[in-house]
Coordinates of C-alpha atoms and ligand atoms in Angstrom, one line a residue:
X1 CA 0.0 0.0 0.0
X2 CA 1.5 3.4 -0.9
X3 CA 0.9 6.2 1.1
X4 CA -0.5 9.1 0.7
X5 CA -3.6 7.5 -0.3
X6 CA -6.9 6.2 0.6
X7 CA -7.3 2.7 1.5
X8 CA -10.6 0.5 2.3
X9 CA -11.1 -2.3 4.9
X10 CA -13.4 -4.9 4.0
X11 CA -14.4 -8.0 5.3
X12 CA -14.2 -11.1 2.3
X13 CA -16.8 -13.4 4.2
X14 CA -19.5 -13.3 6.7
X15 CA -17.9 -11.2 9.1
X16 CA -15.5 -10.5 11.9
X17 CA -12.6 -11.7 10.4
X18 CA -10.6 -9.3 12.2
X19 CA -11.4 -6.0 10.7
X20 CA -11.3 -3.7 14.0
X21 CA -7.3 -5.2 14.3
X22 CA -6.0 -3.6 10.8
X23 CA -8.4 -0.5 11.3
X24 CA -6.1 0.4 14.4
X25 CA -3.0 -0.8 12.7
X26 CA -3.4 1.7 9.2
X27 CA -5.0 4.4 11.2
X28 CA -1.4 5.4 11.6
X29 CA -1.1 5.9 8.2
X30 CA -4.2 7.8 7.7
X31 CA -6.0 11.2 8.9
X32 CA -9.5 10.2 8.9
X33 CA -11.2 7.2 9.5
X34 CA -14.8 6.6 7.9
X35 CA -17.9 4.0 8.4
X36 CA -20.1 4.2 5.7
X37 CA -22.5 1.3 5.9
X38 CA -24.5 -0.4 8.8
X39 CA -24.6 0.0 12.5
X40 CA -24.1 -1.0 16.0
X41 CA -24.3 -4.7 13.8
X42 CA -21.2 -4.8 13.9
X43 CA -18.5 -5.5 16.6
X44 CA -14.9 -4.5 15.9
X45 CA -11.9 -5.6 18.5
X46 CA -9.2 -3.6 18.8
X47 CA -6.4 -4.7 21.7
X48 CA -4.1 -2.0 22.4
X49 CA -1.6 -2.9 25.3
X50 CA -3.5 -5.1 27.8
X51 CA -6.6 -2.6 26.8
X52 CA -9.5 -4.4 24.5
X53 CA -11.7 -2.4 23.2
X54 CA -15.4 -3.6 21.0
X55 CA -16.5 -1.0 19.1
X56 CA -19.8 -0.7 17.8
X57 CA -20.6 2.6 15.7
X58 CA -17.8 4.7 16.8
X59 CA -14.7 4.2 14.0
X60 CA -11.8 2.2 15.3
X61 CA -9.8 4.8 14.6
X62 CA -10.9 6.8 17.8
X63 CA -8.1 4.9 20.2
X64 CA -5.5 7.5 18.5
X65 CA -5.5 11.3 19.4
X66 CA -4.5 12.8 16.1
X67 CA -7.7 11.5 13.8
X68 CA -10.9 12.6 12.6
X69 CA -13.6 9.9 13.0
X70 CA -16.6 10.3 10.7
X71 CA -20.0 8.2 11.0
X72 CA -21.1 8.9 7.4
X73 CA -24.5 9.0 5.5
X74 CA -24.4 5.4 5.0
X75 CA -24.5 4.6 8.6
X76 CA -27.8 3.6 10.7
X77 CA -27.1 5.5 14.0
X78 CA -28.6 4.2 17.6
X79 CA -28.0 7.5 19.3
X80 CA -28.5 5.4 22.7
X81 CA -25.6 2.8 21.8
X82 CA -23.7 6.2 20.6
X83 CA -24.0 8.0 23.7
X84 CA -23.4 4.9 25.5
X85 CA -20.1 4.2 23.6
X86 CA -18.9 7.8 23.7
X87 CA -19.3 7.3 27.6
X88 CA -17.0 4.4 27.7
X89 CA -14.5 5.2 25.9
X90 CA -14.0 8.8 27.9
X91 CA -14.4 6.8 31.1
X92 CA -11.1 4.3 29.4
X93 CA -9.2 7.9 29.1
X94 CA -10.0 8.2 25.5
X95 CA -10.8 11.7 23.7
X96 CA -14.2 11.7 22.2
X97 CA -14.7 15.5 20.9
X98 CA -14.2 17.6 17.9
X99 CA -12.6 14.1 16.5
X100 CA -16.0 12.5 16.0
X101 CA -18.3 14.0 13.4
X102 CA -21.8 12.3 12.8
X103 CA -23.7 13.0 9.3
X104 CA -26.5 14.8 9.7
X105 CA -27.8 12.8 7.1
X106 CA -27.2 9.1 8.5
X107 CA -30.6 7.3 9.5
X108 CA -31.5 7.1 13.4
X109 CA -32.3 3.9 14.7
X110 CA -35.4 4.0 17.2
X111 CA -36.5 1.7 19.8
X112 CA -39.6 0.8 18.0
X113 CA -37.2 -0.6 14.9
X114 CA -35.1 -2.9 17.8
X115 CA -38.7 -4.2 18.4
X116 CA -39.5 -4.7 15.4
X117 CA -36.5 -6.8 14.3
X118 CA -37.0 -8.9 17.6
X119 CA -40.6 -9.1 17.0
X120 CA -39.9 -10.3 13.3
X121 CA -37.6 -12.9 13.7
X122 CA -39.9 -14.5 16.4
X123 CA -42.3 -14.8 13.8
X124 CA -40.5 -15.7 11.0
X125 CA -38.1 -18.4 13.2
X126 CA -42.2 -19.9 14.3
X127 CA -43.5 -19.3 10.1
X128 CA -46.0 -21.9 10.0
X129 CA -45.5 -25.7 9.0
X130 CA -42.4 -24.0 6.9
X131 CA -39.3 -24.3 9.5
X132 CA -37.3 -21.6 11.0
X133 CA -37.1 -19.1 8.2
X134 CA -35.9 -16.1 11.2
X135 CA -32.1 -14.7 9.3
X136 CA -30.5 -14.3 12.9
X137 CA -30.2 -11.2 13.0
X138 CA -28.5 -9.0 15.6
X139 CA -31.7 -7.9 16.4
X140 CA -30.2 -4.0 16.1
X141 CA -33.3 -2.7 14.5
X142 CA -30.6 -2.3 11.7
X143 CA -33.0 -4.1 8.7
X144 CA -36.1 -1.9 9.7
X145 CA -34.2 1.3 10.5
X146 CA -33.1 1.1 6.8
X147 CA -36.1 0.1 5.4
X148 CA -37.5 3.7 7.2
X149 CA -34.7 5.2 4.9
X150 CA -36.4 3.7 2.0
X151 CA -39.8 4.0 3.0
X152 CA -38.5 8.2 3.6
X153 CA -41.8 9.7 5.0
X154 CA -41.6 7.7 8.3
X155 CA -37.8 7.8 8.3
X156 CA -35.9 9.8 11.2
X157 CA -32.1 11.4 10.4
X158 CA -29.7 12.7 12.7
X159 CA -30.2 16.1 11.5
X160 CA -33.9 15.9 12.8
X161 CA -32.8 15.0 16.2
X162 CA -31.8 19.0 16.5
X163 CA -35.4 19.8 15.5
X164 CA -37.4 19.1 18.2
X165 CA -41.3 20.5 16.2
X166 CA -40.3 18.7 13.7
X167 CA -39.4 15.2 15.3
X168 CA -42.7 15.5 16.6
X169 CA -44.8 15.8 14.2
X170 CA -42.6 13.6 12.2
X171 CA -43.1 11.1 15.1
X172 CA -46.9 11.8 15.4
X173 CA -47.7 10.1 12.1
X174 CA -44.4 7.5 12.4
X175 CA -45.5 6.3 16.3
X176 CA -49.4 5.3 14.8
X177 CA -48.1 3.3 12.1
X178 CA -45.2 1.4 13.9
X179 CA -48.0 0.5 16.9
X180 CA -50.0 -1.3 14.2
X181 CA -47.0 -2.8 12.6
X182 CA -45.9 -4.2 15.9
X183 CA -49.4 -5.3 16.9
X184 CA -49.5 -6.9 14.0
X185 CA -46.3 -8.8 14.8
X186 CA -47.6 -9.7 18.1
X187 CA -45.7 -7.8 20.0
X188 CA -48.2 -6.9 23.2
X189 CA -46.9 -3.0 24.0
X190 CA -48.7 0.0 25.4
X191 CA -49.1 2.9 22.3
X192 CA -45.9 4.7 21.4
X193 CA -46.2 8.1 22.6
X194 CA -44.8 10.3 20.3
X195 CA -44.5 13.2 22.4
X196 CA -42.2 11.1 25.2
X197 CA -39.9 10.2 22.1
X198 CA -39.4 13.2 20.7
X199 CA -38.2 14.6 24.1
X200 CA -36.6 11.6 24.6
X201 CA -34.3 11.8 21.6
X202 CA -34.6 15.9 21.6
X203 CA -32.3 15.0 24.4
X204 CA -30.1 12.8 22.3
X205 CA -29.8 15.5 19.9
X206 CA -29.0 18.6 22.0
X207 CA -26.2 16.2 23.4
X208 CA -24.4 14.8 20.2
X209 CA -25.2 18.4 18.1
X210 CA -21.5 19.0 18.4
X211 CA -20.6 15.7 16.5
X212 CA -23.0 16.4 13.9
X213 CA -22.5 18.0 10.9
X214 CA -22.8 17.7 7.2
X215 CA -20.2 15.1 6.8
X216 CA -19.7 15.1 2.9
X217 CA -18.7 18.6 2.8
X218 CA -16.2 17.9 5.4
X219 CA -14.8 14.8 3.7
X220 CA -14.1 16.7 0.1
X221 CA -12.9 19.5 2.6
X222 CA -9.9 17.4 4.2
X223 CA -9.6 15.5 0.9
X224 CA -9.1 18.4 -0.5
X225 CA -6.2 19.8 2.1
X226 CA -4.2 16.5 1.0
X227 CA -5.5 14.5 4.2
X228 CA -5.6 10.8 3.5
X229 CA -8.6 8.7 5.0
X230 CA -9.4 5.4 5.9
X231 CA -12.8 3.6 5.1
X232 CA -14.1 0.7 7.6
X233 CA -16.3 -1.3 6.4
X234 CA -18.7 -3.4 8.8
X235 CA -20.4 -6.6 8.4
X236 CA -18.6 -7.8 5.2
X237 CA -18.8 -8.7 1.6
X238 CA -21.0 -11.5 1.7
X239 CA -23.7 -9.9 4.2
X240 CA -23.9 -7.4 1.5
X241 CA -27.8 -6.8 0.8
X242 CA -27.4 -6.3 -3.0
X243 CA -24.1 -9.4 -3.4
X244 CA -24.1 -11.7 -0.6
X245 CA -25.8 -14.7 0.4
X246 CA -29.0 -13.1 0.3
X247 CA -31.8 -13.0 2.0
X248 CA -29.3 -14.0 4.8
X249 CA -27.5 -10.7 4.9
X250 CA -27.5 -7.4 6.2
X251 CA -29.3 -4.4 5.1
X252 CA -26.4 -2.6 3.7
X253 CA -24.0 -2.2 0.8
X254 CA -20.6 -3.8 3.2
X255 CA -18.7 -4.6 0.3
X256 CA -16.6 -1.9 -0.9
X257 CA -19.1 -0.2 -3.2
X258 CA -20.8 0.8 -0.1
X259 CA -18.1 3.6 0.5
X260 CA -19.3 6.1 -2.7
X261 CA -22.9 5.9 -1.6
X262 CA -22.0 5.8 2.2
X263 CA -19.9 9.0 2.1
X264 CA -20.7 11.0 -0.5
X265 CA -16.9 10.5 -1.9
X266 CA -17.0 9.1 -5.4
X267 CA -15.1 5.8 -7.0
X268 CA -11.4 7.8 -7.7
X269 CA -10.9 8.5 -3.9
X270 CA -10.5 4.5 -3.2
X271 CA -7.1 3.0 -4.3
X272 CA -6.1 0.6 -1.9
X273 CA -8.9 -2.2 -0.9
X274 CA -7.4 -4.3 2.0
X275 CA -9.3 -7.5 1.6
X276 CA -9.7 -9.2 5.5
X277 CA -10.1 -12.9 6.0
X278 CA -9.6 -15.3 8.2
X279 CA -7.4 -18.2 7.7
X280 CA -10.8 -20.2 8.0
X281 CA -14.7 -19.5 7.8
X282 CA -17.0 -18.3 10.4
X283 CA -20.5 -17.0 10.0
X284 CA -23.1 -15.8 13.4
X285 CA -26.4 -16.8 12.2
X286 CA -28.6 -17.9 9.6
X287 CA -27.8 -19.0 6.0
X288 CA -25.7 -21.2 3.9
X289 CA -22.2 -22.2 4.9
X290 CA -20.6 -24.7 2.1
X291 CA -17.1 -25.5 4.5
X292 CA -18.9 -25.4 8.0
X293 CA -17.4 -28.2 10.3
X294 CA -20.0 -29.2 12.5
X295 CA -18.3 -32.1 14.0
X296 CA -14.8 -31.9 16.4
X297 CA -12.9 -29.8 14.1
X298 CA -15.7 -27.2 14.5
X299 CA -15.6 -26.6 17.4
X300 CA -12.0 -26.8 18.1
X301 CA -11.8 -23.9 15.4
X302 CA -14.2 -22.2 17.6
X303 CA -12.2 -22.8 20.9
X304 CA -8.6 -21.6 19.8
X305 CA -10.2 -19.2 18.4
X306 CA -12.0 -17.9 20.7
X307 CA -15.3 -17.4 18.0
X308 CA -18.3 -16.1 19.9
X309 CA -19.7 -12.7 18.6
X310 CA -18.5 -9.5 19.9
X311 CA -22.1 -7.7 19.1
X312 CA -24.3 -10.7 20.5
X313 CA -21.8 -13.1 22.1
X314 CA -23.5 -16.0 20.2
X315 CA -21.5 -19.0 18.9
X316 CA -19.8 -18.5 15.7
X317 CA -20.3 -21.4 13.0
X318 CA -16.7 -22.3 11.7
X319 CA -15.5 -24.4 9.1
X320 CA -12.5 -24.7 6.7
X321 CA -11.3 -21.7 4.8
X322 CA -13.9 -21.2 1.8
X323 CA -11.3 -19.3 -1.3
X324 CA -14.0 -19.4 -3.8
X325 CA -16.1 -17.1 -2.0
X326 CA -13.0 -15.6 -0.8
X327 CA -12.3 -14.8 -4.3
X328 CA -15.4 -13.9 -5.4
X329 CA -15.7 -11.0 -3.1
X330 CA -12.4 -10.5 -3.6
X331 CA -13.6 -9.6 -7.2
X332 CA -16.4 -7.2 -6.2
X333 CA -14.4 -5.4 -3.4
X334 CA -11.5 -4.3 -6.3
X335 CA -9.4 -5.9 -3.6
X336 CA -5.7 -4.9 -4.0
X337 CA -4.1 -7.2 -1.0
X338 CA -5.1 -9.9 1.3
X339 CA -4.5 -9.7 5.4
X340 CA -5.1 -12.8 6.5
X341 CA -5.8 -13.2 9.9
X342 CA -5.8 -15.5 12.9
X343 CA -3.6 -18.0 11.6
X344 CA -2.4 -18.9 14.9
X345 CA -5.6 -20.5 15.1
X346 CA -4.5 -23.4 12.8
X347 CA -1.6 -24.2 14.7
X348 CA -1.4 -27.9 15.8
X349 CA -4.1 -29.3 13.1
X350 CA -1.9 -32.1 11.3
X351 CA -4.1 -31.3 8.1
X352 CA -5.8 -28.4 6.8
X353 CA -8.5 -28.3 4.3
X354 CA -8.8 -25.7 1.8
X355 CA -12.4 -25.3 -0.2
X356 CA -11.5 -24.7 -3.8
X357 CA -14.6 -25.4 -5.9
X358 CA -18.3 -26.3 -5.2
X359 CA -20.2 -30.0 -6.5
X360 CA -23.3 -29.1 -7.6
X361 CA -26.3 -31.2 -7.3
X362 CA -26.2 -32.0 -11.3
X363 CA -23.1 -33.4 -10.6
X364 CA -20.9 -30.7 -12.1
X365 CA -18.1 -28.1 -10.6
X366 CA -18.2 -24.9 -10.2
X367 CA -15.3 -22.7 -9.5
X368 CA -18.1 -19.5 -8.9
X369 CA -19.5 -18.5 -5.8
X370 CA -23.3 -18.8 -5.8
X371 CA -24.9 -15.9 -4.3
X372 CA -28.0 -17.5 -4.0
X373 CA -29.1 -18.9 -0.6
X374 CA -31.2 -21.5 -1.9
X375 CA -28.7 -22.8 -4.1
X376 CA -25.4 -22.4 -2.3
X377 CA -27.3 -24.3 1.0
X378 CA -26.9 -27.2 -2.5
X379 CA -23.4 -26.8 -3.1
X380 CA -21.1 -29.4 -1.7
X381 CA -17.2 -28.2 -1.1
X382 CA -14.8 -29.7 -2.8
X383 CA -11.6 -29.4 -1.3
X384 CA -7.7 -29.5 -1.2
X385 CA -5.7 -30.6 1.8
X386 CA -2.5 -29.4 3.1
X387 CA -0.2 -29.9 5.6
X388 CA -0.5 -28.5 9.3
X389 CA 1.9 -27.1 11.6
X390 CA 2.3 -28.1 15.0
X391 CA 4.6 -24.8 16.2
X392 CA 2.5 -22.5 17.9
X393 CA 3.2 -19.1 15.7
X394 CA 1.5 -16.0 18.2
X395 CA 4.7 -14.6 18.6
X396 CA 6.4 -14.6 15.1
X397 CA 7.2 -11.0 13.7
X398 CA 8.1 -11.8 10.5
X399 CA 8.0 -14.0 7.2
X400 CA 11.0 -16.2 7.3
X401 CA 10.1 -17.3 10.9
X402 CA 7.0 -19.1 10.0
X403 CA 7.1 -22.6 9.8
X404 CA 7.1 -23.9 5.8
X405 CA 3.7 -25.2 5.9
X406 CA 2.3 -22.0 7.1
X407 CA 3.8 -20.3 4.3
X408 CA 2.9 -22.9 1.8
X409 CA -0.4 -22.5 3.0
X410 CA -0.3 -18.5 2.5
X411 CA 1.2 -18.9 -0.8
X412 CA -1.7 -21.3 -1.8
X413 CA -3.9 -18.8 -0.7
X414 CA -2.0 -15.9 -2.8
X415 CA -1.8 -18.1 -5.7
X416 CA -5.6 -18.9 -6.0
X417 CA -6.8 -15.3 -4.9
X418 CA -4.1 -14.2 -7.6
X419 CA -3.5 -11.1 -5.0
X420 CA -0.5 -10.3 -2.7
X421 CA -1.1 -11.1 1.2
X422 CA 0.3 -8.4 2.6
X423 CA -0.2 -8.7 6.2
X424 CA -0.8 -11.8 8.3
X425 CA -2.2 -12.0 11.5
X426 CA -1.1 -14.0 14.3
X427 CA -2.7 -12.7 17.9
X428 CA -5.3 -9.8 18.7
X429 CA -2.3 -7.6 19.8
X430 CA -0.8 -4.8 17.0
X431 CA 2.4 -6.6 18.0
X432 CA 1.6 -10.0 16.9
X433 CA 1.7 -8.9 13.4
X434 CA 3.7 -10.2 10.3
X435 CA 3.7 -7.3 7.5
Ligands
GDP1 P1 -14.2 -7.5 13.1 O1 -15.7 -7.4 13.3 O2 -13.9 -7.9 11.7 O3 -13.5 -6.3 13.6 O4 -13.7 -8.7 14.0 P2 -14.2 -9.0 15.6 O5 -13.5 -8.1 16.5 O6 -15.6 -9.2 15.7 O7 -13.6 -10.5 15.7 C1 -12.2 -10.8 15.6 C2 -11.7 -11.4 16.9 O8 -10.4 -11.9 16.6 C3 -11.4 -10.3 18.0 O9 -11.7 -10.9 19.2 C4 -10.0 -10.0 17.8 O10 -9.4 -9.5 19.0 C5 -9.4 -11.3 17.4 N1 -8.2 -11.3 16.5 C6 -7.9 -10.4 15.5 N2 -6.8 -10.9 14.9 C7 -6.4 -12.0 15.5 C8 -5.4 -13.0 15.3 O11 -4.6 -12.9 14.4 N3 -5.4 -14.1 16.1 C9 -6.2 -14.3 17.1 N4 -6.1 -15.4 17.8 N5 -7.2 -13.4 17.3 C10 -7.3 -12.3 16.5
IMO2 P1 -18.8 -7.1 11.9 O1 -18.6 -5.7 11.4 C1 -20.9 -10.9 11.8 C2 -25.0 -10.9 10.4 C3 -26.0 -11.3 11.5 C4 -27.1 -11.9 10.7 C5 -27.1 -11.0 9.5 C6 -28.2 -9.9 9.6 O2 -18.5 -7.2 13.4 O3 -18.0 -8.0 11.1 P2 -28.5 -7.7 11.0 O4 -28.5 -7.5 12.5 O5 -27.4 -6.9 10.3 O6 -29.8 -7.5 10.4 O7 -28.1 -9.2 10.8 O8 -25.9 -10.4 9.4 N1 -24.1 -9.8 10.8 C7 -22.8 -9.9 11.2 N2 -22.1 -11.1 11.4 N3 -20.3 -9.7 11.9 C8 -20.9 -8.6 11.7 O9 -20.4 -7.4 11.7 C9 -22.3 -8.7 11.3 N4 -23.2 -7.8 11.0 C10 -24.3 -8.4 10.7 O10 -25.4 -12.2 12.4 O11 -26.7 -13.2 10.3
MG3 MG1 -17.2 -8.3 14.6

């Protein structure tokens, strides 16, 4: 990566493959760091010392003092989880002030749209005589809140928060509507009252109207003083809404194509895409997972590597490392390098699988992914096996000190992606890092 310029994070498969880690790591590099897409979905680790931190909505960046954070348009905002985050991280010693701007424009996320995704996936996970058809969501309010930004007339943005006779009335209409949705769902609540909410998040707004602020003028302003940012995607390529696994995605653009829409900064201000992945495959919730393991190797996966959610604290499904939908979101990220992360995890496994192609049920190969739920959940892995290593590698600093068949293994990795690696993780800490 050159610098200088702008560079992207993205996650390459269903999420927290490690993201939050190389956030912290190029912020150095970088004068702002931007989310564009989703919400308090995610969950992004950063260790720092003997310090971990889980960041939610607030941009991994904010650990160091020197850097604009920006919550752009993209971004669904839960000004409760904001405030709440903001909090902690003061009460840790960390600055949160004129280095946090929040778009006026990005989409609030309201209680009654937390209900409603609860209330939806109780239904849908009961759909009758049909199975559990719930997604497993975080249950955010994420998927409503932006389907209020698509709706528009019920829809709430942060900028309104600083109206109060507006959010009102805007509420007034919203609250009646969202009763009978809920009721509708089941859900056995007293009437929203819209007057209690609009002072309610009045409140919110009086307290974060010095973060918020019209964030794309501010972002060609800094661009435009040579400052180089830093884009963080959440969720990850393959919980994108319009090229993932859908319906068992997110409700965001998390691929890289998010970041124009998300920002307001069009295509020519991208030029370095980091593509993050694991050295395996994990996915939290619903959908189809071609190289889960459900058996011993599973959950060993899951135990060294420690693979319960940072958002929900569910289990993580894990399996074997998946390259063909590696590379396929590879392809629509414009990736430019691979970090691959938590290889320390696959220490002591005497073989390692590798997924390489798919057998599909007409008895044919296929070396594309399938973004198709119903047809991927058909696909059957094909894969390559490799060589383990025994040596446990959470202290090695660089390349040569790897043992061969953890190199052999990145280079297979390289070679099918067709893409350099150029950072591999081996521990949470920015230490136990091979560049
Ligand atoms: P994100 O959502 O992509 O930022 O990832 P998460 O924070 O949800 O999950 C990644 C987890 O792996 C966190 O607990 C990190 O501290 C941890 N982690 C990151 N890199 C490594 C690594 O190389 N090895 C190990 N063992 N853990 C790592
Ligand atoms: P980070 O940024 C892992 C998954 C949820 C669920 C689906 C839809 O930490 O990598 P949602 O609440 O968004 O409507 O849930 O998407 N999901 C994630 N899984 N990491 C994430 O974020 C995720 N964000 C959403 O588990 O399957
Ligand atoms: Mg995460």
């Amino acid at each position: 990566m050159n610098t200088g310029q702008n560079t992207a994070i993205v996650g390459l498969q269903w999420g927290d493959e490690g993201k939050g880690k190389i956030v912290d790591l190029l912020t150095a590099k970088h004068d702002v760091i931007v989310r564009y897409n989703g919400g308090a979905n995610a969950g992004h680790t950063v260790v720092v010392d003997d310090q971990k931190y889980a960041l939610h909505l607030i941009p991994s960046g904010i650990l160091y003092e020197d850097k604009l954070c920006i919550i752009g348009n993209g971004v669904v905002v839960d000004p409760i989880q904001l405030i709440k985050e903001i909090d902690t991280l003061r009460d840790r010693g960390i600055e949160v002030g004129d280095n946090l701007k929040v778009s006026n424009r990005a989409h609030v996320v309201m209680p009654y749209h937390k209900e409603h995704d609860a209330a939806l996936e109780r239904k849908l996970s009961q759909a009758a005589g049909n199975g559990d058809q719930s997604i497993g969501t975080t249950k955010r309010g994420i998927g409503p809140a932006y389907a209020d930004k698509v709706h528009r007339a019920t829809a709430i943005r942060m900028g309104d928060l600083l109206d109060p006779d507006a959010l009102l009335s805007k509420l007034k209409v919203t609250c009646s509507i969202r009763c009978a949705e809920l009721t509708a769902l089941g859900v056995d609540t007293p009437p929203l009252d819209p007057i209690a909410l609009a002072d309610e998040f009045s409140a919110y707004g009086r307290r974060l109207s010095p973060h918020i602020i019209d964030t794309v003028y501010e972002l060609h302003d800094v661009t435009k003083e040579g400052k180089t940012t830093l884009f963080e995607g959440a969720n990850a390529c393959l919980l994108d809404i319009d090229h993932g696994t859908y319906p068992y995605v997110t409700s965001s653009n998390c691929s890289s194509l998010g970041i124009h829409a998300g920002t307001g900064l069009p295509g020519r201000h991208v030029q370095n895409v980091v593509g993050i992945m694991k050295a395996y495959s994990t996915r939290v919730g619903a959908g189809p997972f071609p190289s889960e393991e459900l058996g011993e190797i599973g959950e060993r996966i899951r135990e060294r590597g420690n693979e319960y959610g940072t958002t929900t604290g569910r289990p993580r499904r894990c399996g074997w490392l998946d390259l063909v939908a590696v590379k396929y979101s590879a392809m629509i990220c414009g990736t430019t390098s691979i970090a691959c992360m938590l290889l320390d995890v696959l220490s002591g496994f005497d073989e390692i699988k590798i997924c390489i192609a798919y057998e599909l049920p007409d008895g044919t190969t296929s070396t594309r992914f399938i973004p198709d739920a119903r047809k991927l959940a058909k696909a059957k892995p094909i894969f390559e096996t490799m060589n383990g290593w025994a040596e446990e590698i959470d202290d090695v600093t660089s390349p040569e000190n790897l043992p061969d068949n953890a190199r052999a293994y990145l280079d297979r990795i390289s070679e099918y992606l067709e893409l350099p690696i150029s950072i591999v993780s081996v521990g949470p800490k920015r230490s136990q890092t091979v560049i």
